[in-house]
Tab-separated table of C-alpha atoms and ligand atoms in Angstrom:
chain	number	residue	atom	x	y	z
A	1	UNK	CA	20.955	-15.246	-29.545
A	2	UNK	CA	21.982	-11.691	-29.990
A	3	UNK	CA	18.731	-10.879	-31.844
A	4	UNK	CA	16.579	-11.934	-28.880
A	5	UNK	CA	18.053	-9.304	-26.489
A	6	UNK	CA	16.194	-6.297	-27.915
A	7	UNK	CA	12.936	-8.358	-27.904
A	8	UNK	CA	13.510	-9.333	-24.373
A	9	UNK	CA	14.129	-5.712	-23.418
A	10	UNK	CA	10.900	-4.693	-25.027
A	11	UNK	CA	9.092	-7.457	-23.339
A	12	UNK	CA	10.558	-6.364	-19.922
A	13	UNK	CA	9.468	-2.798	-20.660
A	14	UNK	CA	5.995	-3.917	-21.662
A	15	UNK	CA	5.656	-6.048	-18.496
A	16	UNK	CA	6.840	-3.166	-16.435
A	17	UNK	CA	4.094	-1.036	-17.933
A	18	UNK	CA	1.472	-3.596	-17.070
A	19	UNK	CA	2.758	-3.953	-13.563
A	20	UNK	CA	2.608	-0.147	-13.156
A	21	UNK	CA	-1.026	-0.085	-14.428
A	22	UNK	CA	-1.835	-2.900	-12.132
A	23	UNK	CA	-0.234	-1.144	-9.196
A	24	UNK	CA	-2.340	1.958	-10.064
A	25	UNK	CA	-5.415	-0.154	-10.168
A	26	UNK	CA	-4.727	-1.840	-6.871
A	27	UNK	CA	-3.809	1.380	-5.160
A	28	UNK	CA	-7.004	2.927	-6.569
A	29	UNK	CA	-9.048	-0.004	-5.374
A	30	UNK	CA	-7.691	-0.403	-1.850
A	31	UNK	CA	-6.262	2.778	-0.773
A	32	UNK	CA	-8.800	5.136	-1.933
A	33	UNK	CA	-10.743	5.451	1.247
A	34	UNK	CA	-8.789	8.125	3.001
A	35	UNK	CA	-10.225	11.462	1.940
A	36	UNK	CA	-7.028	13.325	2.940
A	37	UNK	CA	-5.174	11.485	0.182
A	38	UNK	CA	-7.122	12.960	-2.621
A	39	UNK	CA	-5.237	15.159	-4.993
A	40	UNK	CA	-5.439	18.800	-3.918
A	41	UNK	CA	-6.082	21.585	-6.281
A	42	UNK	CA	-4.474	24.965	-5.794
A	43	UNK	CA	-7.440	26.243	-3.813
A	44	UNK	CA	-6.932	23.878	-0.951
A	45	UNK	CA	-3.246	23.536	-0.958
A	46	UNK	CA	-2.532	25.785	2.006
A	47	UNK	CA	-4.903	23.676	4.204
A	48	UNK	CA	-3.036	20.560	3.644
A	49	UNK	CA	-0.310	19.300	5.975
A	50	UNK	CA	1.931	16.594	4.514
A	51	UNK	CA	3.733	13.983	6.289
A	52	UNK	CA	7.190	14.932	7.375
A	53	UNK	CA	10.040	13.753	5.159
A	54	UNK	CA	12.647	11.228	6.384
A	55	UNK	CA	15.668	13.338	7.454
A	56	UNK	CA	19.150	11.822	7.228
A	57	UNK	CA	22.596	13.251	7.722
A	58	UNK	CA	24.283	13.666	4.370
A	59	UNK	CA	27.687	12.181	3.921
A	60	UNK	CA	30.242	14.963	4.559
A	61	UNK	CA	33.838	15.088	3.323
A	62	UNK	CA	37.117	16.676	4.237
A	63	UNK	CA	38.384	18.889	1.461
A	64	UNK	CA	42.071	18.262	2.467
A	65	UNK	CA	41.489	14.587	1.861
A	66	UNK	CA	39.846	15.277	-1.465
A	67	UNK	CA	42.652	17.660	-2.619
A	68	UNK	CA	45.196	14.979	-1.713
A	69	UNK	CA	43.275	12.361	-3.777
A	70	UNK	CA	43.198	14.831	-6.735
A	71	UNK	CA	46.929	15.385	-6.404
A	72	UNK	CA	47.615	11.658	-6.463
A	73	UNK	CA	45.353	11.052	-9.435
A	74	UNK	CA	46.390	13.942	-11.609
A	75	UNK	CA	49.957	14.522	-10.472
A	76	UNK	CA	49.273	18.222	-9.850
A	77	UNK	CA	47.218	20.084	-7.250
A	78	UNK	CA	43.662	21.263	-7.938
A	79	UNK	CA	43.808	24.991	-8.810
A	80	UNK	CA	41.552	27.404	-6.976
A	81	UNK	CA	38.658	29.002	-8.890
A	82	UNK	CA	39.722	31.365	-11.743
A	83	UNK	CA	37.500	34.346	-11.008
A	84	UNK	CA	36.463	35.827	-14.323
A	85	UNK	CA	32.727	35.903	-13.620
A	86	UNK	CA	31.337	39.264	-12.372
A	87	UNK	CA	29.286	37.322	-9.814
A	88	UNK	CA	31.407	36.509	-6.765
A	89	UNK	CA	30.213	34.268	-3.908
A	90	UNK	CA	29.736	36.124	-0.566
A	91	UNK	CA	33.213	36.556	0.850
A	92	UNK	CA	34.243	33.944	3.386
A	93	UNK	CA	31.871	31.251	2.161
A	94	UNK	CA	33.110	27.748	2.978
A	95	UNK	CA	31.677	24.609	1.373
A	96	UNK	CA	29.172	23.082	3.839
A	97	UNK	CA	29.828	19.632	2.461
A	98	UNK	CA	33.639	19.362	2.514
A	99	UNK	CA	34.752	22.481	4.252
A	100	UNK	CA	36.713	23.786	1.257
A	101	UNK	CA	37.784	27.447	1.702
A	102	UNK	CA	36.606	30.409	-0.374
A	103	UNK	CA	39.116	30.125	-3.151
A	104	UNK	CA	37.381	26.850	-4.361
A	105	UNK	CA	33.843	28.308	-4.191
A	106	UNK	CA	32.167	29.746	-7.318
A	107	UNK	CA	28.962	31.217	-8.393
A	108	UNK	CA	26.768	28.611	-10.077
A	109	UNK	CA	23.703	30.419	-11.078
A	110	UNK	CA	24.532	33.877	-12.434
A	111	UNK	CA	24.199	35.632	-9.102
A	112	UNK	CA	20.934	33.979	-8.133
A	113	UNK	CA	22.334	32.468	-4.963
A	114	UNK	CA	23.407	28.979	-5.756
A	115	UNK	CA	27.070	28.298	-5.340
A	116	UNK	CA	29.311	25.435	-6.336
A	117	UNK	CA	32.360	23.790	-4.761
A	118	UNK	CA	35.194	22.888	-7.005
A	119	UNK	CA	36.585	20.375	-4.553
A	120	UNK	CA	33.611	18.084	-3.847
A	121	UNK	CA	31.528	19.241	-6.903
A	122	UNK	CA	28.378	19.879	-4.787
A	123	UNK	CA	26.136	22.859	-5.198
A	124	UNK	CA	24.555	24.672	-2.342
A	125	UNK	CA	22.875	27.798	-1.077
A	126	UNK	CA	25.053	29.331	1.563
A	127	UNK	CA	22.219	30.778	3.597
A	128	UNK	CA	20.688	27.378	3.922
A	129	UNK	CA	23.861	25.436	4.709
A	130	UNK	CA	22.136	23.576	7.547
A	131	UNK	CA	19.776	22.007	5.012
A	132	UNK	CA	22.637	21.166	2.664
A	133	UNK	CA	24.061	18.843	5.334
A	134	UNK	CA	20.897	16.746	5.301
A	135	UNK	CA	19.263	14.389	2.921
A	136	UNK	CA	15.501	14.530	2.843
A	137	UNK	CA	13.764	11.529	1.614
A	138	UNK	CA	10.076	10.852	0.669
A	139	UNK	CA	8.099	9.395	3.552
A	140	UNK	CA	6.015	7.404	1.057
A	141	UNK	CA	8.660	5.809	-1.130
A	142	UNK	CA	11.886	6.515	0.573
A	143	UNK	CA	13.586	8.069	-2.462
A	144	UNK	CA	15.756	11.325	-1.978
A	145	UNK	CA	13.646	14.352	-2.562
A	146	UNK	CA	14.610	16.933	-5.183
A	147	UNK	CA	15.388	20.369	-3.851
A	148	UNK	CA	14.221	23.428	-5.678
A	149	UNK	CA	14.066	27.019	-4.636
A	150	UNK	CA	10.613	28.404	-5.334
A	151	UNK	CA	9.777	32.062	-6.160
A	152	UNK	CA	9.415	33.103	-2.566
A	153	UNK	CA	12.877	32.142	-1.609
A	154	UNK	CA	11.664	28.959	0.037
A	155	UNK	CA	13.131	25.556	-0.519
A	156	UNK	CA	10.580	23.047	-1.787
A	157	UNK	CA	11.607	19.423	-1.668
A	158	UNK	CA	9.611	17.229	-4.196
A	159	UNK	CA	9.460	13.493	-4.766
A	160	UNK	CA	9.794	13.055	-8.417
A	161	UNK	CA	9.536	9.286	-8.358
A	162	UNK	CA	6.802	8.383	-10.855
A	163	UNK	CA	6.139	5.160	-8.910
A	164	UNK	CA	5.791	6.788	-5.544
A	165	UNK	CA	2.628	5.366	-3.956
A	166	UNK	CA	1.645	8.857	-2.943
A	167	UNK	CA	1.834	10.043	-6.528
A	168	UNK	CA	0.143	6.985	-7.907
A	169	UNK	CA	-2.630	7.245	-5.509
A	170	UNK	CA	-3.276	10.836	-6.260
A	171	UNK	CA	-3.130	10.262	-9.975
A	172	UNK	CA	-5.517	7.408	-9.936
A	173	UNK	CA	-8.064	8.958	-7.517
A	174	UNK	CA	-8.854	11.974	-9.819
A	175	UNK	CA	-12.277	12.186	-11.311
A	176	UNK	CA	-12.742	12.452	-15.085
A	177	UNK	CA	-13.318	16.193	-14.768
A	178	UNK	CA	-10.336	16.705	-12.617
A	179	UNK	CA	-8.207	14.800	-15.101
A	180	UNK	CA	-9.418	16.924	-17.941
A	181	UNK	CA	-8.665	20.116	-15.953
A	182	UNK	CA	-5.338	18.656	-14.883
A	183	UNK	CA	-4.316	18.201	-18.571
A	184	UNK	CA	-4.927	21.852	-19.124
A	185	UNK	CA	-3.702	23.329	-15.838
A	186	UNK	CA	-1.219	20.907	-14.333
A	187	UNK	CA	0.242	23.505	-12.012
A	188	UNK	CA	-3.117	23.665	-10.116
A	189	UNK	CA	-2.686	20.102	-8.815
A	190	UNK	CA	-0.310	18.750	-6.359
A	191	UNK	CA	0.167	15.130	-7.167
A	192	UNK	CA	3.661	14.612	-6.049
A	193	UNK	CA	4.666	14.561	-2.433
A	194	UNK	CA	6.297	17.905	-1.578
A	195	UNK	CA	7.621	19.438	1.557
A	196	UNK	CA	8.282	23.123	2.101
A	197	UNK	CA	11.092	24.042	4.282
A	198	UNK	CA	10.570	26.805	6.698
A	199	UNK	CA	12.506	30.043	6.329
A	200	UNK	CA	12.685	31.954	9.538
A	201	UNK	CA	15.069	34.523	10.895
A	202	UNK	CA	16.705	33.930	14.289
A	203	UNK	CA	15.703	37.444	15.367
A	204	UNK	CA	12.074	36.782	14.759
A	205	UNK	CA	12.153	34.219	17.507
A	206	UNK	CA	12.726	36.770	20.250
A	207	UNK	CA	9.659	37.493	22.233
A	208	UNK	CA	8.473	41.117	22.375
A	209	UNK	CA	8.862	42.234	25.997
A	210	UNK	CA	5.125	41.816	26.519
A	211	UNK	CA	3.845	44.026	29.229
A	212	UNK	CA	0.138	43.421	29.997
A	213	UNK	CA	-1.909	46.578	30.175
A	214	UNK	CA	-4.527	47.492	32.702
A	215	UNK	CA	-4.690	44.274	34.620
A	216	UNK	CA	-5.069	45.284	38.212
A	217	UNK	CA	-5.900	42.389	40.477
A	218	UNK	CA	-5.679	44.520	43.539
A	219	UNK	CA	-8.923	46.250	42.680
A	220	UNK	CA	-11.021	43.060	42.441
A	221	UNK	CA	-14.221	43.215	44.407
A	222	UNK	CA	-13.623	39.981	46.435
A	223	UNK	CA	-10.999	39.717	49.074
A	224	UNK	CA	-7.634	38.763	47.676
A	225	UNK	CA	-7.809	35.390	49.231
A	226	UNK	CA	-10.617	34.383	46.958
A	227	UNK	CA	-8.315	34.882	44.024
A	228	UNK	CA	-5.769	32.569	45.654
A	229	UNK	CA	-8.501	29.972	46.183
A	230	UNK	CA	-9.675	30.236	42.560
A	231	UNK	CA	-6.181	29.570	41.225
A	232	UNK	CA	-5.691	26.714	43.638
A	233	UNK	CA	-8.780	24.888	42.627
A	234	UNK	CA	-8.651	25.811	38.964
A	235	UNK	CA	-5.014	25.118	38.333
A	236	UNK	CA	-3.576	22.921	41.043
A	237	UNK	CA	-6.648	20.614	41.109
A	238	UNK	CA	-7.697	21.108	37.528
A	239	UNK	CA	-11.347	21.941	38.359
A	240	UNK	CA	-13.338	23.571	35.515
A	241	UNK	CA	-14.459	27.216	36.008
A	242	UNK	CA	-17.945	25.911	36.911
A	243	UNK	CA	-16.629	23.407	39.424
A	244	UNK	CA	-14.409	26.089	40.944
A	245	UNK	CA	-17.339	28.438	41.353
A	246	UNK	CA	-19.369	25.620	42.824
A	247	UNK	CA	-16.722	24.448	45.338
A	248	UNK	CA	-16.276	28.096	46.471
A	249	UNK	CA	-19.937	28.264	47.255
A	250	UNK	CA	-20.307	24.745	48.750
A	251	UNK	CA	-17.200	24.804	50.944
A	252	UNK	CA	-16.356	28.432	51.463
A	253	UNK	CA	-19.726	30.020	51.110
A	254	UNK	CA	-18.315	32.469	48.613
A	255	UNK	CA	-20.556	33.312	45.718
A	256	UNK	CA	-18.839	34.201	42.406
A	257	UNK	CA	-19.755	33.249	38.872
A	258	UNK	CA	-17.826	30.799	36.693
A	259	UNK	CA	-17.107	33.737	34.381
A	260	UNK	CA	-15.433	35.589	37.227
A	261	UNK	CA	-13.308	32.504	37.813
A	262	UNK	CA	-12.263	32.685	34.149
A	263	UNK	CA	-11.568	36.413	34.331
A	264	UNK	CA	-9.399	36.019	37.461
A	265	UNK	CA	-7.394	33.216	35.817
A	266	UNK	CA	-6.971	35.240	32.678
A	267	UNK	CA	-5.718	38.323	34.499
A	268	UNK	CA	-3.435	36.340	36.792
A	269	UNK	CA	-1.853	34.601	33.713
A	270	UNK	CA	-1.065	37.900	32.076
A	271	UNK	CA	0.683	39.153	35.183
A	272	UNK	CA	2.612	35.843	35.884
A	273	UNK	CA	3.767	35.017	32.360
A	274	UNK	CA	6.495	37.663	31.966
A	275	UNK	CA	7.860	36.766	35.393
A	276	UNK	CA	8.121	32.996	34.802
A	277	UNK	CA	9.390	33.393	31.294
A	278	UNK	CA	12.251	35.635	32.383
A	279	UNK	CA	12.969	34.097	35.770
A	280	UNK	CA	16.753	33.407	36.206
A	281	UNK	CA	16.379	29.675	36.385
A	282	UNK	CA	19.349	27.606	37.476
A	283	UNK	CA	19.292	24.765	35.024
A	284	UNK	CA	21.338	21.632	35.134
A	285	UNK	CA	24.413	21.657	32.959
A	286	UNK	CA	24.400	17.902	32.522
A	287	UNK	CA	22.425	16.016	29.869
A	288	UNK	CA	18.921	16.446	31.194
A	289	UNK	CA	16.897	18.678	28.846
A	290	UNK	CA	14.097	16.706	27.314
A	291	UNK	CA	11.088	17.534	25.137
A	292	UNK	CA	7.760	15.951	24.209
A	293	UNK	CA	4.617	17.057	22.493
A	294	UNK	CA	1.073	16.600	23.682
A	295	UNK	CA	-2.129	18.126	22.321
A	296	UNK	CA	-5.060	20.244	23.429
A	297	UNK	CA	-8.195	21.298	21.762
A	298	UNK	CA	-9.084	24.926	20.917
A	299	UNK	CA	-12.628	25.316	19.510
A	300	UNK	CA	-12.561	21.651	18.761
A	301	UNK	CA	-9.372	21.752	16.784
A	302	UNK	CA	-6.205	19.985	17.684
A	303	UNK	CA	-3.154	22.064	18.804
A	304	UNK	CA	0.221	20.891	19.994
A	305	UNK	CA	1.834	21.800	23.254
A	306	UNK	CA	5.645	21.516	23.016
A	307	UNK	CA	6.870	20.822	26.450
A	308	UNK	CA	10.622	21.036	27.097
A	309	UNK	CA	11.902	20.549	30.544
A	310	UNK	CA	15.021	20.164	32.672
A	311	UNK	CA	14.135	16.708	33.637
A	312	UNK	CA	16.498	16.453	36.617
A	313	UNK	CA	15.471	19.684	38.255
A	314	UNK	CA	11.823	19.302	36.922
A	315	UNK	CA	11.644	22.826	35.526
A	316	UNK	CA	9.486	23.453	32.494
A	317	UNK	CA	11.419	25.598	30.040
A	318	UNK	CA	8.980	25.578	27.092
A	319	UNK	CA	5.217	25.197	27.154
A	320	UNK	CA	4.120	26.958	23.910
A	321	UNK	CA	1.104	25.954	21.907
A	322	UNK	CA	1.400	25.546	18.098
A	323	UNK	CA	-1.061	24.668	15.341
A	324	UNK	CA	1.424	22.467	13.590
A	325	UNK	CA	3.828	19.874	14.642
A	326	UNK	CA	6.587	21.062	12.295
A	327	UNK	CA	10.063	22.388	12.127
A	328	UNK	CA	9.079	25.962	12.870
A	329	UNK	CA	7.319	24.926	16.081
A	330	UNK	CA	10.250	22.844	17.153
A	331	UNK	CA	12.633	25.772	16.489
A	332	UNK	CA	10.468	28.110	18.491
A	333	UNK	CA	9.977	25.739	21.453
A	334	UNK	CA	13.793	25.083	21.553
A	335	UNK	CA	14.553	28.722	21.358
A	336	UNK	CA	12.399	29.381	24.388
A	337	UNK	CA	14.377	26.791	26.259
A	338	UNK	CA	17.808	27.967	25.141
A	339	UNK	CA	16.960	31.573	26.157
A	340	UNK	CA	16.424	30.370	29.735
A	341	UNK	CA	20.063	29.355	30.100
A	342	UNK	CA	22.312	32.090	31.413
A	343	UNK	CA	25.088	30.489	29.431
A	344	UNK	CA	24.643	27.485	27.220
A	345	UNK	CA	26.487	24.423	28.565
A	346	UNK	CA	29.437	23.318	26.439
A	347	UNK	CA	27.884	19.927	25.503
A	348	UNK	CA	24.216	20.567	25.763
A	349	UNK	CA	22.179	17.553	24.714
A	350	UNK	CA	18.483	17.623	24.038
A	351	UNK	CA	16.452	14.443	24.195
A	352	UNK	CA	13.300	14.120	21.952
A	353	UNK	CA	11.236	11.416	20.326
A	354	UNK	CA	12.075	10.201	16.818
A	355	UNK	CA	10.273	13.088	15.039
A	356	UNK	CA	12.644	14.501	12.331
A	357	UNK	CA	11.531	18.131	13.048
A	358	UNK	CA	14.079	18.187	15.911
A	359	UNK	CA	16.939	17.357	13.649
A	360	UNK	CA	15.807	20.157	11.242
A	361	UNK	CA	15.719	22.516	14.253
A	362	UNK	CA	19.138	21.475	15.419
A	363	UNK	CA	20.621	22.225	12.033
A	364	UNK	CA	18.765	25.603	11.917
A	365	UNK	CA	20.454	26.617	15.145
A	366	UNK	CA	23.839	25.240	14.123
A	367	UNK	CA	23.589	27.526	10.991
A	368	UNK	CA	23.315	30.392	13.423
A	369	UNK	CA	26.253	29.324	15.479
A	370	UNK	CA	24.268	27.834	18.325
A	371	UNK	CA	25.351	24.223	18.904
A	372	UNK	CA	23.750	21.376	20.821
A	373	UNK	CA	23.356	17.675	20.300
A	374	UNK	CA	20.011	15.994	19.690
A	375	UNK	CA	19.416	12.446	20.925
A	376	UNK	CA	16.248	10.701	19.850
A	377	UNK	CA	14.543	8.038	21.977
A	378	UNK	CA	12.550	5.995	19.492
A	379	UNK	CA	9.564	3.818	20.017
A	380	UNK	CA	8.398	2.254	23.213
A	381	UNK	CA	11.096	-0.331	23.641
A	382	UNK	CA	14.821	0.147	23.639
A	383	UNK	CA	15.864	-1.204	20.175
A	384	UNK	CA	19.027	0.994	19.993
A	385	UNK	CA	21.722	2.152	22.515
A	386	UNK	CA	20.593	5.822	22.424
A	387	UNK	CA	17.080	4.973	23.341
A	388	UNK	CA	18.334	2.750	26.198
A	389	UNK	CA	20.596	5.455	27.572
A	390	UNK	CA	18.134	8.288	27.520
A	391	UNK	CA	14.718	6.674	28.009
A	392	UNK	CA	14.620	7.529	31.762
A	393	UNK	CA	14.551	11.226	30.830
A	394	UNK	CA	11.770	10.652	28.292
A	395	UNK	CA	9.821	8.980	31.054
A	396	UNK	CA	10.126	12.019	33.338
A	397	UNK	CA	8.629	14.265	30.697
A	398	UNK	CA	5.912	11.688	30.012
A	399	UNK	CA	5.034	12.055	33.686
A	400	UNK	CA	4.796	15.821	33.184
A	401	UNK	CA	2.435	15.147	30.361
A	402	UNK	CA	0.267	12.996	32.507
A	403	UNK	CA	0.219	15.676	35.246
A	404	UNK	CA	-0.759	18.156	32.613
A	405	UNK	CA	-3.496	15.973	31.166
A	406	UNK	CA	-4.886	15.576	34.739
A	407	UNK	CA	-5.215	19.330	35.118
A	408	UNK	CA	-6.351	19.945	31.600
A	409	UNK	CA	-9.040	17.256	31.730
A	410	UNK	CA	-11.465	19.507	33.490
A	411	UNK	CA	-11.135	22.248	30.852
A	412	UNK	CA	-12.753	20.276	28.047
A	413	UNK	CA	-10.822	22.304	25.455
A	414	UNK	CA	-10.485	26.077	25.225
A	415	UNK	CA	-12.546	28.644	23.420
A	416	UNK	CA	-9.655	30.737	22.242
A	417	UNK	CA	-5.930	30.531	21.578
A	418	UNK	CA	-5.380	33.305	24.055
A	419	UNK	CA	-7.224	31.475	26.897
A	420	UNK	CA	-5.252	28.322	26.083
A	421	UNK	CA	-1.953	30.329	26.272
A	422	UNK	CA	-3.000	31.783	29.572
A	423	UNK	CA	-3.766	28.443	31.070
A	424	UNK	CA	-0.415	27.141	29.927
A	425	UNK	CA	1.366	30.033	31.712
A	426	UNK	CA	-0.563	29.252	34.961
A	427	UNK	CA	0.185	25.584	34.657
A	428	UNK	CA	3.902	26.232	34.125
A	429	UNK	CA	3.898	28.611	37.160
A	430	UNK	CA	2.269	26.004	39.254
A	431	UNK	CA	4.540	23.205	38.106
A	432	UNK	CA	7.765	25.158	38.524
A	433	UNK	CA	7.167	27.097	41.622
A	434	UNK	CA	4.294	25.577	43.630
A	435	UNK	CA	4.041	21.890	43.070
A	436	UNK	CA	5.956	19.588	45.364
A	437	UNK	CA	7.671	16.651	43.735
A	438	UNK	CA	8.340	13.368	45.503
A	439	UNK	CA	11.513	12.981	43.435
A	440	UNK	CA	12.758	16.265	44.821
A	441	UNK	CA	12.143	15.224	48.390
A	442	UNK	CA	8.677	16.981	48.360
A	443	UNK	CA	10.293	20.245	47.404
A	444	UNK	CA	9.203	22.468	44.638
A	445	UNK	CA	11.477	22.645	41.508
A	446	UNK	CA	12.257	26.375	41.838
A	447	UNK	CA	12.320	27.533	45.453
A	448	UNK	CA	11.737	31.276	46.041
A	449	UNK	CA	12.602	32.249	49.569
A	450	UNK	CA	9.544	34.549	49.739
A	451	UNK	CA	7.212	31.603	49.206
A	452	UNK	CA	8.928	29.108	51.422
A	453	UNK	CA	7.466	30.238	54.734
A	454	UNK	CA	3.969	30.626	53.527
A	455	UNK	CA	1.899	27.606	54.810
A	456	UNK	CA	-1.085	27.538	52.454
A	457	UNK	CA	-1.486	27.290	48.688
A	458	UNK	CA	-3.862	30.289	48.075
A	459	UNK	CA	-1.458	32.616	49.840
A	460	UNK	CA	1.447	31.167	47.895
A	461	UNK	CA	-0.361	32.039	44.640
A	462	UNK	CA	-0.930	35.600	45.927
A	463	UNK	CA	2.726	35.940	46.823
A	464	UNK	CA	3.750	34.702	43.437
A	465	UNK	CA	1.420	37.294	41.896
A	466	UNK	CA	2.904	40.021	44.050
A	467	UNK	CA	6.464	39.084	42.912
A	468	UNK	CA	5.246	39.052	39.267
A	469	UNK	CA	3.787	42.541	39.812
A	470	UNK	CA	7.046	43.838	41.235
A	471	UNK	CA	8.881	42.363	38.290
A	472	UNK	CA	6.503	44.097	35.805
A	473	UNK	CA	6.845	47.396	37.569
A	474	UNK	CA	10.642	47.140	37.297
A	475	UNK	CA	10.221	46.252	33.709
A	476	UNK	CA	7.984	49.243	33.072
A	477	UNK	CA	10.483	51.603	34.602
A	478	UNK	CA	13.330	50.223	32.543
A	479	UNK	CA	11.364	50.495	29.230
B	501	ZN	ZN1	32.927	21.039	-1.182
B	502	ZN	ZN1	7.823	9.476	-3.041
């Protein structure tokens, strides 16, 4: 009997091999259709956007508990690190996994940044502690990704699973020439799933105090009121520039070109943006901040709008446009919202969909001492308690999205990133200061006393522009 075991083992190995080949063949056969899944050589790497990894909280420990266990097991306490190496960890470093204090932390890589913890035996990079508290898994096979630091001081997470469908698919879809080239230059090909982790500085998120130059709406040829009409039709009612020009002619007997409509909107946006971005909003301090993404087209290409709002007071706090739906975009959008709080509420909770980018962003801010909770409302039905509790907030922001789509519809996309941004600023100004909400008893979300007594919308727009001008003037004096 004992002699059969090695044979059996060999047989199992052999069968395994065959299964793997078969798997390759099947994947090749049936999953080959999607062009985006082809292996990507070096040349095209930067153009490719991978699926997001699965992000999970890593199991954390309490070093006091671990030290106690050590004492029980060995009959003596664990000694702090004996510092003989000339490389010392940055002073004050604490283990992100178990909280062990500095005396248990040692240099693990000859001064190249990686540290180790003697208590929980984990290794970590102190400047990326927020990532150390997470486990990233391959979206294609679910296996934990391996973390490496590449030459540019970035983290790259790679799936090294040889049976990962993503890898198998890439491997089997190579042409004969590619395969030959791959043998010689394997580094040129990206066959394994990998995910690059963003590396951004908190300071880089601060906006430059952008002061528009040489926009003077007071010198436009038409009477001011025309400008108010243009903004009302173009923004409030979502008419295209051509429709706006046409309605001005048909109803008001005012002749201006669609290009003039576009110019007016563009100038107005540049004046209004600093005002609405720096307005001292009074945001709710309860759990009510909620975010969602929608998309727009610029020159035919898809871009993402990250809306974040105070869903109770209906105030938009972020409305930025990003090319990617990734961690960096989420961080920037959240930053724009956080900067609108005069003081961050103690237990600030942000509600998002199930996208892992928000968890990455949360950990990024925690690393910089900015703490808030993230709750994720997942799917369309309430399968979990969190989704049940917060879905109503999600529904409010979905309504904002619908309002936005209604206004955006007439635009048929934008022809530049700048135009798109200008439109977003005007939309946010309209939504926060001019649009009456039935849920707010037909009041506007942010009521400015100067606008309250003005009866018609074009005049309200003009007043809002005037206030924005005054704000800019003050800003210019102070700079
Ligand atoms: Zn530790
Ligand atoms: Zn994988």
